[in-house]
């Protein structure tokens, strides 16, 4: 009996010792309370073991992550609408003052009642109005340097057609029906160098600016009476003068020394003045620049006027018999 009581007491003491050791293990491992036993973990019962709705209760991150402020689409739209409304309130109430400035070229109506650049082609300082059925010179921008208005129905150049165009260098009006040019239309163009007017109906030349270098009036109805006696004297930069296929009966007087080419073919010239090209009293003078003179297609016999061209570096082209 004593042995039996001793063994029972020993067993009780061992159980208490085991219970104490299990308590210490539970305090050190929080997951020791999860007794899965023989439970088998699979995809079908995963949500039974760990409930996602209580996941934040298992792990608390505290202040470790930064806070992100979200903005909904509705609030963003309301903000932009409010900003647009406030900006609109600052606009002037008068619509005419709020209109943006327009280009002078686009605002200027041409023959068809449309802006020039809708009828013509505007590229930089050049305006191309070829074959546009124009009857007058269209309004041009102040920066125009080159104007091409060929093959239209323009019949007259008015005094104000080129007013204020101080940068205009070239005017090409070939193939129109121009019969007259106002004397004030071209005279005040300080930069004009090339005036191209073939295939028109001109009977007289207008006053020309002293800056002119090329004058082409071929295939018109130009008469000698339509050229003033001093028309070319002041044109000290004139180099190319084309007057072929007209009704001239004399070589234009007072040709400038700068002249390099003179075309007078297919006119009605029958005679020539002794001083047409040379100074009859200054036989040593030579006009070296004037190397191209055409008088072919005229009834004149050049062999009868040798003193008229002795100062030229080359003989004129024409009939010598």
CSV table of C-alpha atoms in Angstrom, one decimal:
chain,number,residue,atom,x,y,z
A,1,UNK,CA,0.0,0.0,0.0
A,2,UNK,CA,2.8,2.4,0.8
A,3,UNK,CA,4.4,1.7,-2.6
A,4,UNK,CA,1.2,2.3,-4.4
A,5,UNK,CA,0.6,5.6,-2.7
A,6,UNK,CA,4.1,6.7,-3.5
A,7,UNK,CA,3.7,5.9,-7.2
A,8,UNK,CA,0.4,7.8,-7.3
A,9,UNK,CA,2.0,10.8,-5.7
A,10,UNK,CA,4.9,10.7,-8.2
A,11,UNK,CA,2.5,10.6,-11.2
A,12,UNK,CA,0.6,13.7,-9.9
A,13,UNK,CA,3.9,15.6,-9.6
A,14,UNK,CA,4.9,14.7,-13.2
A,15,UNK,CA,1.5,15.9,-14.5
A,16,UNK,CA,1.8,19.2,-12.7
A,17,UNK,CA,5.3,19.7,-14.1
A,18,UNK,CA,4.1,19.0,-17.7
A,19,UNK,CA,1.2,21.4,-17.3
A,20,UNK,CA,3.6,24.2,-16.1
A,21,UNK,CA,5.9,23.6,-19.1
A,22,UNK,CA,3.0,23.8,-21.6
A,23,UNK,CA,1.8,27.1,-20.1
A,24,UNK,CA,5.3,28.6,-20.6
A,25,UNK,CA,5.3,27.5,-24.3
A,26,UNK,CA,1.9,29.1,-24.9
A,27,UNK,CA,3.1,32.4,-23.5
A,28,UNK,CA,6.2,32.4,-25.8
A,29,UNK,CA,4.3,31.3,-29.1
A,30,UNK,CA,1.0,33.1,-29.9
A,31,UNK,CA,0.2,30.5,-32.5
A,32,UNK,CA,0.4,27.6,-30.1
A,33,UNK,CA,-3.3,28.1,-29.3
A,34,UNK,CA,-4.1,26.9,-32.9
A,35,UNK,CA,-4.4,23.1,-32.5
A,36,UNK,CA,-4.9,21.8,-36.0
A,37,UNK,CA,-4.5,18.2,-34.9
A,38,UNK,CA,-4.9,15.9,-37.9
A,39,UNK,CA,-6.7,18.6,-40.0
A,40,UNK,CA,-5.5,18.5,-43.6
A,41,UNK,CA,-5.1,22.0,-45.3
A,42,UNK,CA,-6.3,22.2,-48.9
A,43,UNK,CA,-7.7,24.8,-51.4
A,44,UNK,CA,-11.2,23.7,-50.5
A,45,UNK,CA,-10.9,24.5,-46.8
A,46,UNK,CA,-8.4,27.4,-46.9
A,47,UNK,CA,-11.0,30.0,-46.1
A,48,UNK,CA,-12.1,27.9,-43.0
A,49,UNK,CA,-8.6,28.0,-41.5
A,50,UNK,CA,-7.9,31.7,-42.2
A,51,UNK,CA,-10.8,34.1,-42.4
A,52,UNK,CA,-9.8,37.1,-44.7
A,53,UNK,CA,-12.4,39.3,-43.1
A,54,UNK,CA,-10.4,39.2,-39.9
A,55,UNK,CA,-7.0,39.3,-41.5
A,56,UNK,CA,-6.3,42.8,-40.2
A,57,UNK,CA,-6.9,41.6,-36.7
A,58,UNK,CA,-4.1,39.1,-37.0
A,59,UNK,CA,-1.4,41.6,-38.2
A,60,UNK,CA,-1.6,45.3,-37.2
A,61,UNK,CA,0.9,47.4,-39.2
A,62,UNK,CA,0.3,50.5,-37.1
A,63,UNK,CA,2.0,53.5,-38.6
A,64,UNK,CA,4.5,51.7,-40.8
A,65,UNK,CA,2.7,52.6,-44.1
A,66,UNK,CA,2.2,56.2,-45.4
A,67,UNK,CA,-1.3,57.4,-45.8
A,68,UNK,CA,-2.5,57.9,-49.4
A,69,UNK,CA,-5.3,60.4,-50.1
A,70,UNK,CA,-7.5,59.3,-53.0
A,71,UNK,CA,-9.5,61.6,-55.3
A,72,UNK,CA,-12.6,60.4,-57.0
A,73,UNK,CA,-13.5,61.2,-60.6
A,74,UNK,CA,-16.6,63.1,-59.5
A,75,UNK,CA,-14.7,65.4,-57.2
A,76,UNK,CA,-12.0,66.0,-59.9
A,77,UNK,CA,-14.7,66.9,-62.4
A,78,UNK,CA,-16.4,69.3,-59.9
A,79,UNK,CA,-13.1,71.0,-59.2
A,80,UNK,CA,-12.3,71.5,-62.9
A,81,UNK,CA,-15.9,72.8,-63.6
A,82,UNK,CA,-15.5,75.3,-60.7
A,83,UNK,CA,-12.2,76.5,-62.1
A,84,UNK,CA,-13.7,76.9,-65.6
A,85,UNK,CA,-16.6,78.8,-64.2
A,86,UNK,CA,-14.4,81.2,-62.4
A,87,UNK,CA,-12.2,81.7,-65.5
A,88,UNK,CA,-15.3,82.4,-67.6
A,89,UNK,CA,-16.4,85.0,-65.1
A,90,UNK,CA,-13.2,86.9,-65.7
A,91,UNK,CA,-13.8,87.2,-69.5
A,92,UNK,CA,-14.9,90.6,-70.8
A,93,UNK,CA,-18.6,90.9,-71.4
A,94,UNK,CA,-18.3,92.6,-74.8
A,95,UNK,CA,-17.6,89.9,-77.4
A,96,UNK,CA,-16.0,92.4,-79.9
A,97,UNK,CA,-13.2,93.2,-77.5
A,98,UNK,CA,-12.6,89.6,-76.8
A,99,UNK,CA,-12.2,88.6,-80.4
A,100,UNK,CA,-8.6,87.7,-81.3
A,101,UNK,CA,-6.7,90.0,-83.8
A,102,UNK,CA,-7.0,88.8,-87.4
A,103,UNK,CA,-4.4,89.1,-90.2
A,104,UNK,CA,-4.8,92.1,-92.5
A,105,UNK,CA,-4.4,89.8,-95.5
A,106,UNK,CA,-7.2,87.5,-94.5
A,107,UNK,CA,-9.5,90.3,-93.6
A,108,UNK,CA,-9.1,92.1,-96.9
A,109,UNK,CA,-11.7,91.0,-99.5
A,110,UNK,CA,-10.6,90.4,-103.1
A,111,UNK,CA,-12.7,90.5,-106.3
A,112,UNK,CA,-14.8,87.5,-105.2
A,113,UNK,CA,-15.6,89.0,-101.8
A,114,UNK,CA,-13.3,86.5,-100.2
A,115,UNK,CA,-10.0,87.1,-98.4
A,116,UNK,CA,-7.0,87.3,-100.7
A,117,UNK,CA,-5.3,84.2,-99.4
A,118,UNK,CA,-8.4,82.1,-100.0
A,119,UNK,CA,-8.2,83.0,-103.7
A,120,UNK,CA,-4.4,83.3,-104.0
A,121,UNK,CA,-1.6,81.3,-102.5
A,122,UNK,CA,0.4,83.1,-99.9
A,123,UNK,CA,3.9,81.7,-99.1
A,124,UNK,CA,6.0,83.9,-96.9
A,125,UNK,CA,6.5,87.2,-98.7
A,126,UNK,CA,5.2,85.9,-102.0
A,127,UNK,CA,1.6,86.0,-103.3
A,128,UNK,CA,0.6,83.8,-106.2
A,129,UNK,CA,-2.7,84.8,-107.9
A,130,UNK,CA,-2.2,83.1,-111.3
A,131,UNK,CA,-5.3,82.3,-113.3
A,132,UNK,CA,-7.7,83.4,-110.5
A,133,UNK,CA,-10.2,85.2,-112.7
A,134,UNK,CA,-9.2,88.5,-111.1
A,135,UNK,CA,-10.3,91.9,-112.6
A,136,UNK,CA,-8.3,94.1,-110.2
A,137,UNK,CA,-5.2,93.8,-108.1
A,138,UNK,CA,-6.3,92.2,-104.8
A,139,UNK,CA,-5.5,93.8,-101.4
A,140,UNK,CA,-2.0,92.7,-100.5
A,141,UNK,CA,-0.3,92.4,-97.1
A,142,UNK,CA,2.3,95.0,-96.2
A,143,UNK,CA,5.1,92.3,-96.2
A,144,UNK,CA,4.5,91.3,-99.9
A,145,UNK,CA,7.8,91.3,-101.8
A,146,UNK,CA,6.8,89.2,-104.8
A,147,UNK,CA,3.5,89.3,-106.6
A,148,UNK,CA,2.5,86.9,-109.4
A,149,UNK,CA,-1.0,87.6,-110.9
A,150,UNK,CA,-0.6,86.2,-114.4
A,151,UNK,CA,-3.3,85.1,-116.8
A,152,UNK,CA,-6.2,87.0,-115.2
A,153,UNK,CA,-8.6,89.7,-116.6
A,154,UNK,CA,-7.0,92.8,-115.0
A,155,UNK,CA,-7.5,95.8,-117.3
A,156,UNK,CA,-6.2,98.7,-115.2
A,157,UNK,CA,-3.7,99.4,-112.5
A,158,UNK,CA,-5.0,102.0,-110.1
A,159,UNK,CA,-3.0,104.6,-108.1
A,160,UNK,CA,-3.6,102.9,-104.8
A,161,UNK,CA,-3.2,99.2,-105.8
A,162,UNK,CA,0.3,99.0,-104.4
A,163,UNK,CA,0.1,101.8,-101.8
A,164,UNK,CA,2.4,101.3,-98.8
A,165,UNK,CA,4.1,98.1,-100.2
A,166,UNK,CA,7.6,99.4,-99.5
A,167,UNK,CA,9.1,95.8,-99.7
A,168,UNK,CA,7.6,94.9,-103.1
A,169,UNK,CA,10.5,93.8,-105.3
A,170,UNK,CA,8.8,92.0,-108.2
A,171,UNK,CA,5.5,92.4,-110.0
A,172,UNK,CA,4.5,89.9,-112.7
A,173,UNK,CA,1.2,90.6,-114.5
A,174,UNK,CA,1.9,88.6,-117.7
A,175,UNK,CA,-1.1,87.6,-119.8
A,176,UNK,CA,-3.7,90.1,-118.6
A,177,UNK,CA,-5.6,92.8,-120.4
A,178,UNK,CA,-3.9,95.8,-118.9
A,179,UNK,CA,-4.4,98.9,-121.1
A,180,UNK,CA,-3.4,101.6,-118.7
A,181,UNK,CA,-1.4,102.1,-115.5
A,182,UNK,CA,-1.8,105.2,-113.3
A,183,UNK,CA,1.3,107.3,-113.1
A,184,UNK,CA,1.2,107.1,-109.3
A,185,UNK,CA,0.8,103.3,-109.1
A,186,UNK,CA,4.5,102.4,-109.4
A,187,UNK,CA,6.5,105.5,-108.9
A,188,UNK,CA,6.6,105.4,-105.1
A,189,UNK,CA,7.7,101.7,-104.8
A,190,UNK,CA,11.3,102.1,-103.5
A,191,UNK,CA,12.3,98.4,-103.6
A,192,UNK,CA,10.7,97.5,-107.0
A,193,UNK,CA,13.3,95.8,-109.2
A,194,UNK,CA,11.4,93.7,-111.7
A,195,UNK,CA,8.3,94.8,-113.6
A,196,UNK,CA,7.0,92.0,-115.9
A,197,UNK,CA,4.1,93.0,-118.1
A,198,UNK,CA,4.2,91.0,-121.4
A,199,UNK,CA,1.1,90.0,-123.3
A,200,UNK,CA,-1.1,93.0,-122.3
A,201,UNK,CA,-2.6,95.9,-124.1
A,202,UNK,CA,-0.4,98.8,-122.9
A,203,UNK,CA,-0.1,101.8,-125.3
A,204,UNK,CA,2.1,103.9,-123.0
A,205,UNK,CA,4.5,103.4,-120.1
A,206,UNK,CA,3.8,104.9,-116.7
A,207,UNK,CA,6.3,106.7,-114.5
A,208,UNK,CA,8.8,104.2,-113.1
A,209,UNK,CA,10.7,104.1,-109.8
A,210,UNK,CA,14.5,104.6,-110.1
A,211,UNK,CA,15.1,101.2,-108.4
A,212,UNK,CA,13.9,99.3,-111.5
A,213,UNK,CA,16.4,96.8,-113.0
A,214,UNK,CA,14.3,94.7,-115.3
A,215,UNK,CA,11.4,96.0,-117.5
A,216,UNK,CA,9.6,93.6,-119.7
A,217,UNK,CA,6.8,95.0,-121.8
A,218,UNK,CA,6.9,92.6,-124.7
A,219,UNK,CA,3.8,91.8,-126.9
A,220,UNK,CA,1.8,94.9,-126.0
A,221,UNK,CA,0.6,97.8,-128.1
A,222,UNK,CA,3.3,100.2,-127.0
A,223,UNK,CA,3.9,103.2,-129.3
A,224,UNK,CA,6.8,105.6,-129.4
A,225,UNK,CA,4.5,108.4,-128.5
A,226,UNK,CA,3.7,106.6,-125.3
A,227,UNK,CA,7.3,106.7,-124.0
A,228,UNK,CA,8.3,110.1,-122.5
A,229,UNK,CA,11.6,111.4,-123.8
A,230,UNK,CA,13.3,111.3,-120.4
A,231,UNK,CA,11.5,108.1,-119.3
A,232,UNK,CA,14.8,106.1,-118.9
A,233,UNK,CA,17.4,108.7,-118.1
A,234,UNK,CA,16.9,108.6,-114.4
A,235,UNK,CA,16.8,104.7,-114.3
A,236,UNK,CA,20.5,104.3,-113.4
A,237,UNK,CA,20.0,100.7,-112.3
A,238,UNK,CA,18.1,99.5,-115.4
A,239,UNK,CA,19.9,96.5,-117.0
A,240,UNK,CA,17.4,94.6,-119.0
A,241,UNK,CA,14.8,96.4,-121.2
A,242,UNK,CA,12.5,94.2,-123.3
A,243,UNK,CA,10.2,96.1,-125.7
A,244,UNK,CA,9.9,93.5,-128.5
A,245,UNK,CA,6.7,92.9,-130.5
A,246,UNK,CA,5.1,96.3,-130.1
A,247,UNK,CA,4.4,99.3,-132.4
A,248,UNK,CA,7.5,101.4,-131.8
A,249,UNK,CA,8.8,103.3,-134.8
A,250,UNK,CA,12.0,104.7,-133.1
A,251,UNK,CA,14.6,103.6,-130.6
A,252,UNK,CA,13.8,105.1,-127.1
A,253,UNK,CA,16.1,108.0,-126.3
A,254,UNK,CA,18.2,108.7,-123.2
A,255,UNK,CA,19.0,105.1,-122.5
A,256,UNK,CA,21.0,104.7,-119.2
A,257,UNK,CA,24.6,103.6,-119.2
A,258,UNK,CA,23.7,100.7,-116.9
A,259,UNK,CA,21.8,99.0,-119.7
A,260,UNK,CA,23.1,95.5,-120.7
A,261,UNK,CA,20.3,94.1,-122.9
A,262,UNK,CA,17.9,95.9,-125.2
A,263,UNK,CA,15.3,93.9,-127.2
A,264,UNK,CA,13.4,95.8,-129.9
A,265,UNK,CA,12.8,93.1,-132.4
A,266,UNK,CA,9.5,92.9,-134.3
A,267,UNK,CA,8.6,96.6,-134.2
A,268,UNK,CA,8.3,99.3,-136.9
A,269,UNK,CA,11.6,101.0,-136.5
A,270,UNK,CA,12.9,102.4,-139.8
A,271,UNK,CA,15.6,104.8,-138.7
A,272,UNK,CA,18.1,105.5,-136.0
A,273,UNK,CA,19.5,108.7,-134.4
A,274,UNK,CA,23.2,109.1,-134.4
A,275,UNK,CA,23.2,109.4,-130.6
A,276,UNK,CA,20.9,106.5,-130.0
A,277,UNK,CA,23.7,104.6,-128.3
A,278,UNK,CA,26.9,106.6,-128.6
A,279,UNK,CA,28.0,110.1,-128.1
A,280,UNK,CA,28.8,111.4,-131.6
A,281,UNK,CA,31.4,113.9,-130.2
A,282,UNK,CA,33.1,111.5,-127.8
A,283,UNK,CA,34.5,108.8,-130.1
A,284,UNK,CA,36.7,107.3,-127.4
A,285,UNK,CA,33.8,106.4,-125.2
A,286,UNK,CA,32.7,102.7,-125.2
A,287,UNK,CA,29.5,101.3,-123.8
A,288,UNK,CA,31.0,98.0,-122.7
A,289,UNK,CA,28.0,96.8,-120.8
A,290,UNK,CA,25.5,97.0,-123.6
A,291,UNK,CA,26.3,93.7,-125.4
A,292,UNK,CA,22.9,92.6,-126.4
A,293,UNK,CA,20.8,94.7,-128.9
A,294,UNK,CA,18.2,93.1,-131.0
A,295,UNK,CA,16.7,95.0,-133.9
A,296,UNK,CA,15.8,92.0,-136.1
A,297,UNK,CA,12.2,92.0,-137.5
A,298,UNK,CA,12.3,95.7,-138.1
A,299,UNK,CA,12.4,97.4,-141.5
A,300,UNK,CA,15.6,99.3,-140.7
A,301,UNK,CA,18.9,98.8,-142.6
A,302,UNK,CA,21.6,99.0,-139.9
A,303,UNK,CA,24.4,99.4,-142.5
A,304,UNK,CA,23.1,103.0,-143.1
A,305,UNK,CA,23.8,104.1,-139.5
A,306,UNK,CA,27.3,103.1,-138.6
A,307,UNK,CA,28.0,106.1,-136.4
A,308,UNK,CA,25.0,105.2,-134.2
A,309,UNK,CA,26.6,102.1,-132.8
A,310,UNK,CA,30.4,102.5,-133.1
A,311,UNK,CA,30.8,102.6,-129.3
A,312,UNK,CA,29.2,99.3,-128.7
A,313,UNK,CA,31.3,96.2,-127.9
A,314,UNK,CA,29.1,94.2,-130.4
A,315,UNK,CA,27.1,94.9,-133.4
A,316,UNK,CA,23.3,94.9,-133.0
A,317,UNK,CA,21.4,92.0,-134.3
A,318,UNK,CA,19.4,92.9,-137.4
A,319,UNK,CA,19.4,93.5,-141.1
A,320,UNK,CA,22.6,95.0,-142.7
A,321,UNK,CA,21.6,94.9,-146.3
